[in-house]
Amino acid sequence: MKRKLTPLMLGVAALGLQAGLAQAETVNVFNWSDYITDEVLEQFTAETGIAVNYDVYDSNDTLEARLLAGSSGFDVVVPTATFLQRQIAAGVYQPLDRDLLPHLDNMDPDLMAAAATHDPDNEHAVIYMWGTTGIGYNIDMVAERLGEDFEVDTWDMVFDPEIAGQLADCGISWLDSLTDMYPAAFAYMGLDPQSTDAADFEAATEMMMGVRDTVRYFHSSQYISDLANGETCVAVGWSGDVLQAADRAEEAGQGVNVWYAIPREGAMQWFDMLGIPADAPNPENAHAFIDFIMRPEISAAITNYVWYPNANAAAFDLVDEEIRTDPAIYPTAEVTATLFPGVTYDSRTDRMATRLWTRVRTGQ
Ligand code: N2P
């Protein structure tokens, strides 16, 4: 750290050493739940002496509310790129200091270019992990209800009243995320998944209202353990979270078999981005943390644990073969062609969608 230590900070550091606990240097990280392995945080602290205060959320809205309120105290946050875009416009982020990020060269240029549509020249953020929004399902429970031959890669599983109706008894959950659910509904209805048209939102709301009584709950992280335990049989969810559920189910050895489908009508591909708030208390430590993540062996260790692909080209060969070759995680070129990018909702669209989504969630 180049920052000068004031007498007060030295005092605090000395106290920390005496107490044998608090480090003088910290980095405050706010990330999605189930999105890192503790070993990575421990290794960062062991190597740098920087303690990590780590807190989690499961919704971009939660993160955005904290950032827009100001003085969040966070040094590193992980918005989805579509949200990053409007948060940059609101002045929430500082530009990255590339001199403090020597591992930036490891990043995949094509994926960073895709992210740059939300942050020109990748000035404010680098890709943490990416994934798709699709359907997690219990292989046996679904086959029992729909037949062995039913092809599960369809939004019919959750949006067709007849099909979802046959699955409702074993438990269906939806993400409590309108920016995932509306584009999925649009894809199912053959509308433009990137639509911000009020009539499309009204129509998708009506469609979802017609099937909402098949939904056991709306939640964006609970489904991992519920799928893994066989408490639910279908979840609209994020790729890696569903595969973590599959992995946990397999480990438990109770005969629960979970897998992930990317619906053939189209599914969203999204990017979650590492950024530093403009008012971060420890910006140098934030850069050190982001650079650490971009080390190939660290990115690979995270992917191997969370089942989400990273965008670190130098890490690819270090990712477990089982994960590297899994088309549910790294979609084939053919499936990739069916994926669509997310879109940033302006405040008018956001207000309209929030009002309509509340109707879907509450059924009123
Ligand atoms: C991690 C979920 C992150 C995906 N559990 C949504 N951006």
CSV table of C-alpha atoms and ligand atoms in Angstrom, one decimal, residues 32-35 80 238 241 270 272 308, ligand 1:
chain,number,residue,atom,x,y,z
A,32,TRP,CA,-24.1,-12.5,-4.8
A,33,SER,CA,-24.8,-15.4,-2.5
A,34,ASP,CA,-23.3,-18.8,-3.4
A,35,TYR,CA,-20.8,-17.2,-5.7
A,80,THR,CA,-25.1,-7.5,-13.6
A,238,TRP,CA,-29.4,-19.2,-12.9
A,241,ASP,CA,-26.9,-22.1,-9.0
A,270,TRP,CA,-25.8,-12.2,-18.6
A,272,ASP,CA,-21.8,-10.1,-13.6
A,308,TYR,CA,-20.3,-20.5,-13.4
B,1,N2P,C1,-25.1,-16.4,-7.9
B,1,N2P,C2,-26.2,-15.8,-8.8
B,1,N2P,C3,-25.7,-14.8,-9.7
B,1,N2P,C4,-26.4,-14.8,-10.9
B,1,N2P,N1,-25.6,-17.2,-6.9
B,1,N2P,C5,-27.2,-13.6,-11.2
B,1,N2P,N2,-26.6,-12.6,-11.7
